[in-house]
Amino acid sequence: MWTKSENGEPTKPLPFEVSGNNVILRKGFTKIEESEEMPEHWTYDEWQMTAEQYEVYKDCETRISEQGDALVELAELISEVL
């Protein structure tokens, strides 16, 4: 599942990364400016999973996106009738 993460560098991490049989997804990036306590860095949500888990995740995301598009289309049709 998604966990809050941060790096210790001014470089923004990649949103998608593959390392061996592992896939790392990142989203919700926020740049944190340099302070007395910490150098400039990024915070973000991160999900580390196996390649097999990612295939299931990707399939679910595709279905959810298609269903969302269908709901928007239905709402537009209904609004035209009303």
mmCIF file of C-alpha atoms in Angstrom:
data_model
loop_
_atom_site.group_PDB
_atom_site.id
_atom_site.type_symbol
_atom_site.label_atom_id
_atom_site.label_comp_id
_atom_site.label_asym_id
_atom_site.label_seq_id
_atom_site.Cartn_x
_atom_site.Cartn_y
_atom_site.Cartn_z
ATOM 1 C CA MET A 1 0.000 0.000 0.000
ATOM 2 C CA TRP A 2 0.955 3.654 -0.249
ATOM 3 C CA THR A 3 3.363 4.927 2.399
ATOM 4 C CA LYS A 4 4.757 8.410 3.043
ATOM 5 C CA SER A 5 8.410 8.630 1.999
ATOM 6 C CA GLU A 6 11.078 11.224 1.451
ATOM 7 C CA ASN A 7 14.513 11.411 -0.072
ATOM 8 C CA GLY A 8 17.531 13.409 1.076
ATOM 9 C CA GLU A 9 18.322 15.013 -2.275
ATOM 10 C CA PRO A 10 17.180 18.055 -4.274
ATOM 11 C CA THR A 11 16.554 15.748 -7.275
ATOM 12 C CA LYS A 12 12.920 14.668 -7.688
ATOM 13 C CA PRO A 13 12.638 10.860 -7.716
ATOM 14 C CA LEU A 14 11.149 9.065 -10.696
ATOM 15 C CA PRO A 15 7.392 8.300 -10.498
ATOM 16 C CA PHE A 16 7.989 4.762 -11.829
ATOM 17 C CA GLU A 17 11.050 2.625 -11.226
ATOM 18 C CA VAL A 18 11.878 -1.031 -11.891
ATOM 19 C CA SER A 19 14.647 -2.756 -9.982
ATOM 20 C CA GLY A 20 14.986 -6.465 -10.685
ATOM 21 C CA ASN A 21 11.624 -8.073 -9.847
ATOM 22 C CA ASN A 22 10.440 -5.009 -7.888
ATOM 23 C CA VAL A 23 8.392 -2.036 -9.048
ATOM 24 C CA ILE A 24 8.272 1.264 -7.181
ATOM 25 C CA LEU A 25 5.447 3.739 -7.828
ATOM 26 C CA ARG A 26 5.588 7.302 -6.502
ATOM 27 C CA LYS A 27 2.971 10.064 -6.525
ATOM 28 C CA GLY A 28 1.969 13.212 -4.641
ATOM 29 C CA PHE A 29 5.372 14.888 -4.830
ATOM 30 C CA THR A 30 6.041 17.899 -2.594
ATOM 31 C CA LYS A 31 9.309 19.816 -2.737
ATOM 32 C CA ILE A 32 10.622 20.737 0.714
ATOM 33 C CA GLU A 33 12.839 23.796 0.762
ATOM 34 C CA GLU A 34 16.157 23.801 2.583
ATOM 35 C CA SER A 35 16.058 24.647 6.281
ATOM 36 C CA GLU A 36 18.558 24.721 9.119
ATOM 37 C CA GLU A 37 17.693 21.115 10.011
ATOM 38 C CA MET A 38 17.315 19.561 6.540
ATOM 39 C CA PRO A 39 18.669 20.106 3.023
ATOM 40 C CA GLU A 40 16.284 20.570 0.096
ATOM 41 C CA HIS A 41 14.430 17.295 -0.585
ATOM 42 C CA TRP A 42 11.142 15.707 -1.677
ATOM 43 C CA THR A 43 8.279 13.978 0.122
ATOM 44 C CA TYR A 44 5.897 11.666 -1.723
ATOM 45 C CA ASP A 45 3.666 8.610 -1.483
ATOM 46 C CA GLU A 46 5.428 5.406 -2.468
ATOM 47 C CA TRP A 47 4.322 1.845 -3.133
ATOM 48 C CA GLN A 48 6.903 -0.936 -3.494
ATOM 49 C CA MET A 49 5.634 -4.184 -4.990
ATOM 50 C CA THR A 50 6.740 -7.195 -6.975
ATOM 51 C CA ALA A 51 6.352 -7.271 -10.758
ATOM 52 C CA GLU A 52 3.473 -9.731 -10.352
ATOM 53 C CA GLN A 53 1.691 -7.449 -7.893
ATOM 54 C CA TYR A 54 2.205 -4.524 -10.265
ATOM 55 C CA GLU A 55 0.486 -6.412 -13.109
ATOM 56 C CA VAL A 56 -2.588 -6.900 -10.892
ATOM 57 C CA TYR A 57 -2.442 -3.230 -9.807
ATOM 58 C CA LYS A 58 -2.123 -2.028 -13.421
ATOM 59 C CA ASP A 59 -5.102 -4.169 -14.493
ATOM 60 C CA CYS A 60 -7.242 -2.774 -11.660
ATOM 61 C CA GLU A 61 -6.199 0.812 -12.437
ATOM 62 C CA THR A 62 -7.161 0.326 -16.095
ATOM 63 C CA ARG A 63 -10.582 -1.049 -15.151
ATOM 64 C CA ILE A 64 -11.203 1.755 -12.661
ATOM 65 C CA SER A 65 -10.268 4.355 -15.268
ATOM 66 C CA GLU A 66 -12.591 2.792 -17.847
ATOM 67 C CA GLN A 67 -15.450 2.657 -15.333
ATOM 68 C CA GLY A 68 -14.854 6.286 -14.389
ATOM 69 C CA ASP A 69 -14.971 7.318 -18.038
ATOM 70 C CA ALA A 70 -18.218 5.369 -18.503
ATOM 71 C CA LEU A 71 -19.781 7.074 -15.470
ATOM 72 C CA VAL A 72 -18.863 10.514 -16.813
ATOM 73 C CA GLU A 73 -20.381 9.622 -20.166
ATOM 74 C CA LEU A 74 -23.580 8.395 -18.500
ATOM 75 C CA ALA A 75 -23.811 11.566 -16.405
ATOM 76 C CA GLU A 76 -23.478 13.673 -19.547
ATOM 77 C CA LEU A 77 -26.244 11.685 -21.270
ATOM 78 C CA ILE A 78 -28.517 12.056 -18.252
ATOM 79 C CA SER A 79 -27.893 15.805 -18.042
ATOM 80 C CA GLU A 80 -28.879 16.157 -21.720
ATOM 81 C CA VAL A 81 -32.204 14.399 -21.078
ATOM 82 C CA LEU A 82 -33.059 16.475 -18.017
#
